Short mmCIF file of C-alpha atoms and ligand atoms in Angstrom, two decimals:
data_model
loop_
_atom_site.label_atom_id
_atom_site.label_comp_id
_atom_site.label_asym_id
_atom_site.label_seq_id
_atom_site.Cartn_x
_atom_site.Cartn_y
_atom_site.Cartn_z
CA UNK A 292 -46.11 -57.77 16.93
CA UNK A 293 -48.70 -58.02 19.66
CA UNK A 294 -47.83 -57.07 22.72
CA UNK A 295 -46.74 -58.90 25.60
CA UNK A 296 -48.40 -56.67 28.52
CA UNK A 297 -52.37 -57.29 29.08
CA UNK A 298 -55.27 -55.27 27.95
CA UNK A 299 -54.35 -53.04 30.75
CA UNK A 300 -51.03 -51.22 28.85
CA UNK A 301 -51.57 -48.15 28.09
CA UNK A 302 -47.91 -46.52 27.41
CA UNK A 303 -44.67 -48.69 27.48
CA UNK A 304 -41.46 -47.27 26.77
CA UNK A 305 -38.12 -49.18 26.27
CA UNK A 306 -34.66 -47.84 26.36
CA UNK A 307 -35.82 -44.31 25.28
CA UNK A 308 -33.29 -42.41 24.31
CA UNK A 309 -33.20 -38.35 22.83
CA UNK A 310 -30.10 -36.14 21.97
CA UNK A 311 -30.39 -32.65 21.50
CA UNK A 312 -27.01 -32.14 19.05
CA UNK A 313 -24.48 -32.93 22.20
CA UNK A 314 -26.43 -32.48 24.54
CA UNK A 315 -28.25 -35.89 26.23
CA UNK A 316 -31.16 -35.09 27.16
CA UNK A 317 -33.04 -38.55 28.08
CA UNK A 318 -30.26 -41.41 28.34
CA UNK A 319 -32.30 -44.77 28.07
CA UNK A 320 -35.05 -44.69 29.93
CA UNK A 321 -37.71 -47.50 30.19
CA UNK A 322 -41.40 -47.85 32.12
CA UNK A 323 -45.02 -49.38 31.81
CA UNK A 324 -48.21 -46.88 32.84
CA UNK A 325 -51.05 -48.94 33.35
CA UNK A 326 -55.28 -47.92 32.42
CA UNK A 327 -56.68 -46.12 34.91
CA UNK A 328 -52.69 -45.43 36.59
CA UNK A 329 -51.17 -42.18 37.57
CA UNK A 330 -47.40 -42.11 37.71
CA UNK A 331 -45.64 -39.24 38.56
CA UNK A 332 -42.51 -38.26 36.32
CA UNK A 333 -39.91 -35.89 38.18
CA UNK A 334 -36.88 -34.55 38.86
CA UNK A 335 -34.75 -31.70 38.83
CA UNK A 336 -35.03 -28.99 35.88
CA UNK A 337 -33.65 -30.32 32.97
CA UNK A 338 -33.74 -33.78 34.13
CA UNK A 339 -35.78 -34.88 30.51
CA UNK A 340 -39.04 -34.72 31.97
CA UNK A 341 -40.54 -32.54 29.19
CA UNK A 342 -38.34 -33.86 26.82
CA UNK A 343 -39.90 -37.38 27.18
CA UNK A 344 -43.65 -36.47 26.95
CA UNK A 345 -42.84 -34.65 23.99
CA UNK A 346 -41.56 -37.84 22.48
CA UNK A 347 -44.94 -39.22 23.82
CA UNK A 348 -46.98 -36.99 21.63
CA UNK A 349 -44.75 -37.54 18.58
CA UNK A 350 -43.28 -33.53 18.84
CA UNK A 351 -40.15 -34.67 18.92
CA UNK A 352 -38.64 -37.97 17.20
CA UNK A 353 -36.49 -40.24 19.76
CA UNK A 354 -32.82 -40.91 19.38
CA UNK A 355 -33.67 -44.29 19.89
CA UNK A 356 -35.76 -46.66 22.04
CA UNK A 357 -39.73 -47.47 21.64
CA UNK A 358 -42.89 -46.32 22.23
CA UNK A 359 -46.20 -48.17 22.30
CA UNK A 360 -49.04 -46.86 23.03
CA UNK A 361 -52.33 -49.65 24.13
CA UNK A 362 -49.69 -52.61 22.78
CA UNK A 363 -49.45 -50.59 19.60
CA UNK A 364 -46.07 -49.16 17.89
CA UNK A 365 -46.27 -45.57 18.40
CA UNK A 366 -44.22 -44.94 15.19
CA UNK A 367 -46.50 -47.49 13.17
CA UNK A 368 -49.76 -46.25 14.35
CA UNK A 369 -49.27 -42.60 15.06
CA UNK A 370 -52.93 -41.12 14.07
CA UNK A 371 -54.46 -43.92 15.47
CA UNK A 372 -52.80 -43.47 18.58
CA UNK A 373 -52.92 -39.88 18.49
CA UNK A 374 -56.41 -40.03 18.57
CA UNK A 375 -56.90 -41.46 22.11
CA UNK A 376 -54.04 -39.51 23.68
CA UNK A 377 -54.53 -35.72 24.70
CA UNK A 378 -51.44 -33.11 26.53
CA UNK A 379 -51.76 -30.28 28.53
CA UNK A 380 -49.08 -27.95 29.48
CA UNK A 381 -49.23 -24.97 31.78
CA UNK A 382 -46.70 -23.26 29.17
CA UNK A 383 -49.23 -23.43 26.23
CA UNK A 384 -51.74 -20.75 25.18
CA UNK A 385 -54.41 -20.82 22.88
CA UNK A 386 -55.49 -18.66 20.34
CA UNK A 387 -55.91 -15.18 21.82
CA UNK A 388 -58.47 -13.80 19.22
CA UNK A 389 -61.17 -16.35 20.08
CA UNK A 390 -63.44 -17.76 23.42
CA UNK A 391 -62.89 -20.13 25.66
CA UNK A 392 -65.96 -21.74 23.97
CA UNK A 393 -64.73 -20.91 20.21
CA UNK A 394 -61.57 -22.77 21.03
CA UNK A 395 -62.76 -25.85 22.62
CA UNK A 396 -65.11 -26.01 19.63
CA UNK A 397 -62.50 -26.09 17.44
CA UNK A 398 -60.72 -28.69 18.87
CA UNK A 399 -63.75 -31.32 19.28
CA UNK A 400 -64.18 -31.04 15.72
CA UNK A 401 -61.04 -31.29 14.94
CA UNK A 402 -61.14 -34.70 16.58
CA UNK A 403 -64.37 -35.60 15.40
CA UNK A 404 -67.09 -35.48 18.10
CA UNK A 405 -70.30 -36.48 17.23
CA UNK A 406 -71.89 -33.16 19.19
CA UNK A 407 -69.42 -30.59 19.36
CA UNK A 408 -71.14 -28.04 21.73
CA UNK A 409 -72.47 -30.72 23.86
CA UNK A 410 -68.63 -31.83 24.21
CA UNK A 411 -67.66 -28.77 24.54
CA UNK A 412 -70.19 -28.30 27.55
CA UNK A 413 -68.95 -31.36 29.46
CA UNK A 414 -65.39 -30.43 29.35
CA UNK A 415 -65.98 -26.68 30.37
CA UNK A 416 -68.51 -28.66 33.42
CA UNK A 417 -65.89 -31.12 34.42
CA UNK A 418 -63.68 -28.07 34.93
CA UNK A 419 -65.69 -25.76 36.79
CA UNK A 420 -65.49 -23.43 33.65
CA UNK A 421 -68.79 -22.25 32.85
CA UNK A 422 -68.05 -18.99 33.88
CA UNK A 423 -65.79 -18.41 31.66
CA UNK A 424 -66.61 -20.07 28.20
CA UNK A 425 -67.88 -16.51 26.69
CA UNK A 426 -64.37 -14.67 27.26
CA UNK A 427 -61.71 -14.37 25.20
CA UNK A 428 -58.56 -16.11 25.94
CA UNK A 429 -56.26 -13.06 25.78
CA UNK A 430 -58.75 -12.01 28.74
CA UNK A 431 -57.91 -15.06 30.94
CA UNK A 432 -55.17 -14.88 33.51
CA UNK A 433 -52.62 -17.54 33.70
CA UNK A 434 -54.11 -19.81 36.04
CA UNK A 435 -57.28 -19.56 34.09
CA UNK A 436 -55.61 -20.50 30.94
CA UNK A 437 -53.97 -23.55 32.37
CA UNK A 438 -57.73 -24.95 33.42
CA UNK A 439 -59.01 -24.09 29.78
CA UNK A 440 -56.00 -25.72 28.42
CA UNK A 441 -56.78 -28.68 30.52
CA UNK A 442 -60.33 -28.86 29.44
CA UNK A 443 -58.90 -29.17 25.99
CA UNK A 444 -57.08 -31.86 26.85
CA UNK A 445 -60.31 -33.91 27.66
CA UNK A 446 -62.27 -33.28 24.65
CA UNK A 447 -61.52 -36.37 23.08
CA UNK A 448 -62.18 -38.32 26.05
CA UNK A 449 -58.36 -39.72 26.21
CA UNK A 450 -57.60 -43.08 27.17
CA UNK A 451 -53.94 -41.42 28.27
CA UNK A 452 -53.18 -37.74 29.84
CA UNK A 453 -49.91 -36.44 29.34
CA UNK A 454 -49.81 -33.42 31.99
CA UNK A 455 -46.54 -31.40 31.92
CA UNK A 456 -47.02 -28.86 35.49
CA UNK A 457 -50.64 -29.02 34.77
CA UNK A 458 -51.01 -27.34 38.55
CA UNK A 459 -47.74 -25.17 37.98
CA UNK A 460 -49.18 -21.19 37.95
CA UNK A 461 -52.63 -22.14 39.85
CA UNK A 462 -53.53 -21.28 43.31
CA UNK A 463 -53.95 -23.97 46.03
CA UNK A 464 -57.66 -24.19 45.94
CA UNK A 465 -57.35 -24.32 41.77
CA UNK A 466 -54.57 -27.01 42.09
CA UNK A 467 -56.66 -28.95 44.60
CA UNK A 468 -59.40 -28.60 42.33
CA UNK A 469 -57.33 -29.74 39.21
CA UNK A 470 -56.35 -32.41 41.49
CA UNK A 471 -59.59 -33.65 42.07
CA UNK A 472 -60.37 -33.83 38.12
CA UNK A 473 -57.49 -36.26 37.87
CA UNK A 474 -58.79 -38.12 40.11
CA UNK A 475 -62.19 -38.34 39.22
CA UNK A 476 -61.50 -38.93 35.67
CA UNK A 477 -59.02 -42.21 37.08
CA UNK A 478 -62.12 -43.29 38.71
CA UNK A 479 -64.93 -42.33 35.49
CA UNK A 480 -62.82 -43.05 32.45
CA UNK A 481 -60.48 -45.24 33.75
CA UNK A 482 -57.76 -42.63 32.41
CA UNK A 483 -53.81 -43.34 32.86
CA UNK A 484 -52.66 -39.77 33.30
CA UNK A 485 -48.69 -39.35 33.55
CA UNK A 486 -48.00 -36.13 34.54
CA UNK A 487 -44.97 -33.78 35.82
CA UNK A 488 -45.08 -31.52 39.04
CA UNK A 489 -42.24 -29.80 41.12
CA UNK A 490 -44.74 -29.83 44.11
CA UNK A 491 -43.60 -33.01 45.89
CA UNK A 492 -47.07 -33.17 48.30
CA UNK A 493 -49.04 -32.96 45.77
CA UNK A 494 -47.43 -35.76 43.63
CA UNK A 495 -47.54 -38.02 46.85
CA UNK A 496 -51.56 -37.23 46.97
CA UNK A 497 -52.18 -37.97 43.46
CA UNK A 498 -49.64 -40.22 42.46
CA UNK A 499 -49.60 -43.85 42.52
CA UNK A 500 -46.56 -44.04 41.66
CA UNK A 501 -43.58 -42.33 40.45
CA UNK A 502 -40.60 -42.07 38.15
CA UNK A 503 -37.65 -39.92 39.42
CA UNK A 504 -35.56 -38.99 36.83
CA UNK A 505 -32.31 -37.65 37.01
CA UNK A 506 -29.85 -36.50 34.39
CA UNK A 507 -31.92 -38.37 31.92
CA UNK A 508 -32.18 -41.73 33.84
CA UNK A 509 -34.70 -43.17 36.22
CA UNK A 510 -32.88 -43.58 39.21
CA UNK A 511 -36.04 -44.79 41.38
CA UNK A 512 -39.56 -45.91 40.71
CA UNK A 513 -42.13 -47.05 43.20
CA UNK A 514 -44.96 -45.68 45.04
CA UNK A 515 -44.09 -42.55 46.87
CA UNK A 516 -45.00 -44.15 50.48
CA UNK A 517 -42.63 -46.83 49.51
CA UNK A 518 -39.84 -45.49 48.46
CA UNK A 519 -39.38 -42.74 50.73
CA UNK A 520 -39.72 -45.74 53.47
CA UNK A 521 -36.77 -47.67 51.42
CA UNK A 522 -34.60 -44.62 51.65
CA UNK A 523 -35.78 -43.50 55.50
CA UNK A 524 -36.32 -39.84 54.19
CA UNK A 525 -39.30 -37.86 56.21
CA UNK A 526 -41.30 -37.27 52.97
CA UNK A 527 -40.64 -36.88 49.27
CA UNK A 528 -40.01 -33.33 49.57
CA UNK A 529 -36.63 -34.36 51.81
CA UNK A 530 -35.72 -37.05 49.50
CA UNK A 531 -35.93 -34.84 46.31
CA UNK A 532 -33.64 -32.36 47.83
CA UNK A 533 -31.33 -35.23 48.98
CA UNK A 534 -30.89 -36.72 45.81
CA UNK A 535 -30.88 -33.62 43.97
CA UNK A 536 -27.97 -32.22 45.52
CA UNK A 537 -26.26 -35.82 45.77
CA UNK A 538 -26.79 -36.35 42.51
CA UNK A 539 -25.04 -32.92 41.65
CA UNK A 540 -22.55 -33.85 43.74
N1 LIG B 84 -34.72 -27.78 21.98
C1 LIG B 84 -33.65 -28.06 22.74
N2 LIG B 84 -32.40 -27.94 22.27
C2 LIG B 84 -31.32 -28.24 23.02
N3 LIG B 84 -31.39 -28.68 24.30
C3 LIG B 84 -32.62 -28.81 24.82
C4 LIG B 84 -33.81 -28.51 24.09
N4 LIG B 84 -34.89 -28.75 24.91
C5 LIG B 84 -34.37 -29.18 26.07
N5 LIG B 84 -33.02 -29.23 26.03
C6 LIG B 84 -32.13 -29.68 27.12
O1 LIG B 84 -32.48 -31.02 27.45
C7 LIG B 84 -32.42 -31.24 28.84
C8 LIG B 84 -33.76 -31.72 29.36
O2 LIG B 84 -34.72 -30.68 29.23
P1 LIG B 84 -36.24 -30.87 29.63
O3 LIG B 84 -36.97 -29.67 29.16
O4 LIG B 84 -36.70 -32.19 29.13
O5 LIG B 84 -36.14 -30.90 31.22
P2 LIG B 84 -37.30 -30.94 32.32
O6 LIG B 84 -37.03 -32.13 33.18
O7 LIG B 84 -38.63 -30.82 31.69
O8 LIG B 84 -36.94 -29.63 33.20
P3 LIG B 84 -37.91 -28.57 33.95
O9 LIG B 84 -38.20 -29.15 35.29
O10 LIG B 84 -37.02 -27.35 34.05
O11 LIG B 84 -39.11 -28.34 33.11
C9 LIG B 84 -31.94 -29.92 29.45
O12 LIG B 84 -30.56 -29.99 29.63
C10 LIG B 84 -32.30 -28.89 28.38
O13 LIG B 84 -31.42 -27.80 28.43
MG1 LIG B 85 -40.12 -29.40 31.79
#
């Protein structure tokens, strides 16, 4: 079936849906991200925000619901798909026992680039990470491990970022800095990056728009200028806690 969105789709999910035994973790939830878009998903802990990027990246199968992926079926076309889609997560390591530079090589053959240590180079210079490429990763601190896990994420030049806390464990000048190679890859690749963050200022500085889930539903969507205007709240930091504790009545 071709889809009906333009050239521009890059994810659309439709009455998404994922159980964990009783437990309901995502309870039908449904958006568009657009090329070159970044939405912001959050929400309280265990509102499904991980849960539904790991559906994204095929880690976990849906209860129901659909997944496409540049007007593709996800479940049709997974490889395909796979291959112009990259994750980061600041709660994944890499292999201890080699460098920075070992790793990343790895991984761009693994998906096939053409020069593998030129790739490699780019990613570890879009990330400020020269410095580092001849350490081993057990060597790295935390912070330091989130940017080299990031750098992995680029080295198939994805079309779509899934980000889960990418800025979680950094320091402010590291998270502005992460920030800033979102951006600039929004503006040079045209990337749609969806990514999760419990730091409300920076998702109203990077976000176009976001998705606030709650209990496994979307309970608002919008840009974050605009809907804390629609609910009169000071920021989005003063809305989250609002709705939070509403929410939890
Ligand atoms: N493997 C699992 N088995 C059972 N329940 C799970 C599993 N993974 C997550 N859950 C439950 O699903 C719900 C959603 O979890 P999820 O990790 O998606 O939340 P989250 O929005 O990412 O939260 P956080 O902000 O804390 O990262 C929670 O109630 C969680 O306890
Ligand atoms: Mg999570």
């Amino acid at each position: 079936m071709i889809s009906t969105l333009s050239a521009s789709s890059a994810i659309e999910v439709r009455d998404l849906a994922k159980s964990y035994r009783n437990i309901e973790a995502v309870r039908g939830v449904s958006f568009d991200v657009r090329r070159g878009e970044i939405v912001g998903l959050l929400g309280p802990n265990g509102a499904g925000k991980t849960t539904i990027l790991q559906t994204l990246l095929g880690t976990l199968t849906p209860t129901s619901g659909t997944i496409r992926f540049f007007g593709l079926d996800f479940a049709g076309n997974r490889e395909s798909i796979l291959a112009r889609v990259n994750f980061s997560s600041t709660y994944v390591s890499l292999p201890y026992s080699l460098t920075v530079r070992e790793n990343l090589g790895i991984f761009a053959r693994l998906y096939g680039a053409a020069e593998p240590g030129k790739r490699v180079q780019d990613v570890l210079d879009r990330l400020d990470l020269a410095d580092l490429a001849d350490r081993y990763a057990s060597h790295l601190s935390s912070g330091q491990m989130t940017r080299v896990c990031l750098a992995k994420a680029l080295i198939n030049d994805p079309e779509v970022l899934l980000l889960d806390e990418p800025t979680a464990s950094l320091d402010p000048d590291m998270a502005d800095r992460v920030r800033k190679t979102l951006v600039g890859l929004r503006r040079d690749r045209n990337t749609a990056i969806l990514v999760t963050s419990h730091n409300m200022r920076e998702i109203e500085a990077l976000c176009d728009r976001i998705l606030f889930l709650h209990v496994g539903r979307i309970i608002m969507e919008g840009p974050p200028r605009e809907i804390t205007a629609r609910f009169g709240d000071a920021d989005l930091e003063t809305l989250f806690l609002r709705v939070a504790r509403e929410g939890r009545g």
